[in-house]
Amino acid sequence: LKVNDITVKADNIVIATGSTPIVPEPWKAFGDRIMTTDDFFEQETLPESVAVIGLGVIGLELGQAMARLGVKVTGVDMTDILSGLSDPDINQQAREIIGKEFELWQGAPAELEEADGKIRVRAGDKEVIVDKVLAAMGRRPNLDRLKLENLGAPLDQYGVPEYDHATQRIGDTSVFIVGDADNEKPILHEAADDGKIAAFNILAGESTPFRRKTPLAITFTDPNIIQVGQCWNNLDQGNIIVGQIPMGPVGRALTKAKNRGLLKVYVEKNSGKLLGGAMIGVCGENIAHLLAWSVQQEKTVVDLLRMPFYHPVMEEALQGALRNALGQLEIDLPKYVEVEPLR
Amino acid sequence: LKVNDITVKADNIVIATGSTPIVPEPWKAFGDRIMTTDDFFEQETLPESVAVIGLGVIGLELGQAMARLGVKVTGVDMTDILSGLSDPDINQQAREIIGKEFELWQGAPAELEEADGKIRVRAGDKEVIVDKVLAAMGRRPNLDRLKLENLGAPLDQYGVPEYDHATQRIGDTSVFIVGDADNEKPILHEAADDGKIAAFNILAGESTPFRRKTPLAITFTDPNIIQVGQCWNNLDQGNIIVGQIPMGPVGRALTKAKNRGLLKVYVEKNSGKLLGGAMIGVCGENIAHLLAWSVQQEKTVVDLLRMPFYHPVMEEALQGALRNALGQLEIDLPKYVEVEPLR
């Protein structure tokens, strides 16, 4: 490893160079009128108007926060999808709920041009002039100066060398890649696991493959948006049933005056096993953990309906979705479902 | 079964007569100046001052609610215990946190006397004159006119005949007792299970015993108070270790500006199995479900630390308590703890 003029030799190397927000080259001419998540929290004042370009997790979270702080926010995304939601119903609910707080222009790319010290943003047939633009189109791994092609492993379009997700090792080299640098999931607990796995394998001098945790994504909007386990897009649609419940009548959501949204759970038709789920609703971050832990433990709808659900709690929404799924299952149900015989 | 002059014959009978708030006989002279949970929500106006007698779940919930609505509230309880908390540390935290919102007089019984249309409340060396008293000393089962002694089963001090908690059946009769009438836990999901179990056994013409759900108690104060699984009092203290974490530094509690409280988990020393826990803290109702489901599924500290914990969420408090427990466990830990090898 050569750093400037210094050559470093090591038995193993961990690439943990992180990532940088994506800002198209021509936009750099707008200077500090373009904000990214790297400098957003350094702003000393709030602008009067902002266009948020990119309506993934970060764009939605910061867009909603600014709208609630009185900023006139316009959200723009090339796709019809919010927060990476592959479930069309949850996505539609999110568009309706978030769309009440700030304008969402979806389906056309954003074009920026100078407008007397402000920025004119065009997307499709719409346009707006804003003080600042928040570039929230994701992050790219910081790999461009590392000459990783020298490792011999093929590089993908982002410059990430092919590596084993279960060991974090690049090919049969002694080089490991972890965290945002591997361009996988920019999520803290996954990055921490990347690091632990690389460290274990280096210290033990072996290549133990590790099980990755059940996918778990939370958007900290209000209400929360969650995706857990298998995404809608990746499900074998012929072999699943969907349990769902609208948040409207859920007691605990009503007492919080936040009874908006929808919860869906995806269940394997022939086994009753929970495969995943998605939700927009209050306490989504908590329901997400119950769902993810249940998926990781390979629990079935019947297993879960035998767990305690207090009243009135948001977990009753999950109970409702599971009951909805139960009625559609194509399995021989046990004689007693929601209570468990002792023998 | 004889109702007035009508005689009803049935193959089976289910006693589901519910319960009535306990009000000492002499207090009835105060008329509508004594409120109970049966008429609390019928009040058209809030009094200026209230004494809440009994600081169990209901006394704390309604006491705090009235205090926040501007009522001058004095809470009185014979014991030093709030919400039935058997864990002394969580109880002490609850006394400090709730005690900032309204006065808590603990350790002496309440005595009431007439005071010119108001009520003088004395407890130990303290006294206060209040507009109304909320009697929150619990509920007694509505069994006194049923002549249950005729069933032949011994009656306890509340008049509840001895019955099997796993079948809800009274002795070898065809009479079942369910819900508040059985004076067990006045909790909705437990009462629902009582009913299901009695119904199953009646309809199937059998006496299948059923597993009861892991104990789960939530007090809907802000922050929540929870008790899950085995209570502190019932633990074999020589065979457990306690993992704990104060809420002060928990990130998600900080972002909610509600970083007060404490979480404790009780773990079997020689197996690492989670036995129970208690907490006062924000989102306690959600953590309670993760805890209860984990206890019911007989999960160990290592099992649970392998589950995903997002950031920043309140579930990280549970992760912290589990990590605290891990360091004290007297078991041979696996080589890899928080990530799971695939083989």
CSV table of C-alpha atoms in Angstrom, one decimal, chain A residues 166 187-189 193 196 200 206 208-211 213-214 216-218 220 252 283 285-286 289-290 292-294 296-297 299 304 306-313 315 318 323 335-336 338-343, chain B residues 166 187-189 193 196 200 206 208-211 213-214 216-218 220 252 283 285-286 289-290 292-294 296-297 299 304 306-313 315 318 323 335-336 338-343:
chain,number,residue,atom,x,y,z
A,166,ALA,CA,-20.5,-13.4,3.9
A,187,ILE,CA,-27.1,1.3,7.4
A,188,LEU,CA,-25.2,1.5,10.7
A,189,HIS,CA,-25.8,-1.9,12.1
A,193,ASP,CA,-21.4,-6.2,11.1
A,196,LYS,CA,-16.9,-7.3,12.8
A,200,PHE,CA,-13.0,-11.8,13.0
A,206,GLU,CA,-9.7,-17.8,8.4
A,208,THR,CA,-15.6,-17.9,8.1
A,209,PRO,CA,-18.8,-17.0,6.3
A,210,PHE,CA,-21.4,-15.2,8.4
A,211,ARG,CA,-25.2,-15.1,8.2
A,213,LYS,CA,-29.2,-10.1,9.5
A,214,THR,CA,-32.7,-9.9,8.1
A,216,LEU,CA,-34.6,-3.9,7.9
A,217,ALA,CA,-35.0,-0.4,6.6
A,218,ILE,CA,-36.7,2.5,8.5
A,220,PHE,CA,-37.8,8.3,10.2
A,252,ARG,CA,-53.5,3.0,19.7
A,283,CYS,CA,-44.4,3.4,15.7
A,285,GLU,CA,-39.8,1.7,13.8
A,286,ASN,CA,-40.9,-0.6,16.6
A,289,HIS,CA,-38.1,-4.8,14.9
A,290,LEU,CA,-40.9,-7.3,15.8
A,292,ALA,CA,-37.5,-8.5,11.4
A,293,TRP,CA,-36.8,-10.6,14.5
A,294,SER,CA,-39.8,-12.9,13.5
A,296,GLN,CA,-35.0,-14.0,11.1
A,297,GLN,CA,-36.3,-16.6,13.5
A,299,LYS,CA,-41.7,-17.8,12.6
A,304,LEU,CA,-46.8,-15.2,16.1
A,306,ARG,CA,-49.7,-17.2,20.0
A,307,MET,CA,-47.5,-14.3,21.3
A,308,PRO,CA,-49.0,-11.8,23.7
A,309,PHE,CA,-50.5,-8.6,22.2
A,310,TYR,CA,-51.4,-6.0,24.8
A,311,HIS,CA,-54.3,-3.6,24.4
A,312,PRO,CA,-54.2,-0.8,23.3
A,313,VAL,CA,-50.8,-0.9,21.5
A,315,GLU,CA,-48.6,-4.1,18.0
A,318,LEU,CA,-49.5,-6.5,13.4
A,323,ARG,CA,-55.2,-12.5,11.4
A,335,LYS,CA,-57.1,-27.1,15.9
A,336,TYR,CA,-56.3,-24.2,18.3
A,338,GLU,CA,-54.3,-18.2,19.0
A,339,VAL,CA,-53.9,-20.2,22.2
A,340,GLU,CA,-51.4,-23.1,22.5
A,341,PRO,CA,-52.4,-26.4,24.0
A,342,LEU,CA,-50.0,-27.7,26.6
A,343,ARG,CA,-49.9,-31.2,25.1
B,166,ALA,CA,-55.0,-24.0,32.2
B,187,ILE,CA,-55.9,-7.6,31.2
B,188,LEU,CA,-57.8,-7.7,28.0
B,189,HIS,CA,-55.7,-10.2,26.1
B,193,ASP,CA,-57.6,-16.2,26.2
B,196,LYS,CA,-61.2,-18.9,24.1
B,200,PHE,CA,-62.8,-24.6,23.2
B,206,GLU,CA,-62.9,-32.0,26.6
B,208,THR,CA,-57.5,-29.5,27.1
B,209,PRO,CA,-55.0,-27.5,29.2
B,210,PHE,CA,-53.5,-24.5,27.5
B,211,ARG,CA,-50.2,-22.7,27.9
B,213,LYS,CA,-48.9,-16.3,27.5
B,214,THR,CA,-45.8,-14.8,29.1
B,216,LEU,CA,-46.9,-8.7,30.2
B,217,ALA,CA,-48.0,-5.6,32.1
B,218,ILE,CA,-47.9,-2.1,30.7
B,220,PHE,CA,-49.6,3.8,30.0
B,252,ARG,CA,-33.5,7.7,20.4
B,283,CYS,CA,-41.7,3.3,24.0
B,285,GLU,CA,-45.0,-0.6,25.5
B,286,ASN,CA,-43.0,-1.6,22.4
B,289,HIS,CA,-43.5,-6.8,23.3
B,290,LEU,CA,-40.0,-7.6,22.1
B,292,ALA,CA,-42.3,-10.8,26.2
B,293,TRP,CA,-42.1,-12.5,22.8
B,294,SER,CA,-38.4,-13.4,23.5
B,296,GLN,CA,-42.1,-16.9,25.5
B,297,GLN,CA,-39.8,-18.2,22.8
B,299,LYS,CA,-34.4,-17.0,23.7
B,304,LEU,CA,-31.2,-11.8,20.9
B,306,ARG,CA,-27.8,-11.7,16.8
B,307,MET,CA,-31.1,-9.9,15.9
B,308,PRO,CA,-31.0,-6.7,14.0
B,309,PHE,CA,-31.1,-3.4,16.0
B,310,TYR,CA,-31.5,-0.3,13.8
B,311,HIS,CA,-30.1,3.1,14.7
B,312,PRO,CA,-31.4,5.3,16.2
B,313,VAL,CA,-34.2,3.3,17.8
B,315,GLU,CA,-34.6,-1.0,20.8
B,318,LEU,CA,-32.6,-3.4,25.0
B,323,ARG,CA,-24.7,-6.5,26.3
B,335,LYS,CA,-16.6,-17.7,19.5
B,336,TYR,CA,-18.7,-15.2,17.7
B,338,GLU,CA,-23.2,-10.7,17.8
B,339,VAL,CA,-22.8,-12.1,14.3
B,340,GLU,CA,-23.7,-15.7,13.5
B,341,PRO,CA,-21.4,-18.0,11.5
B,342,LEU,CA,-23.1,-19.8,8.7
B,343,ARG,CA,-21.5,-23.1,9.6
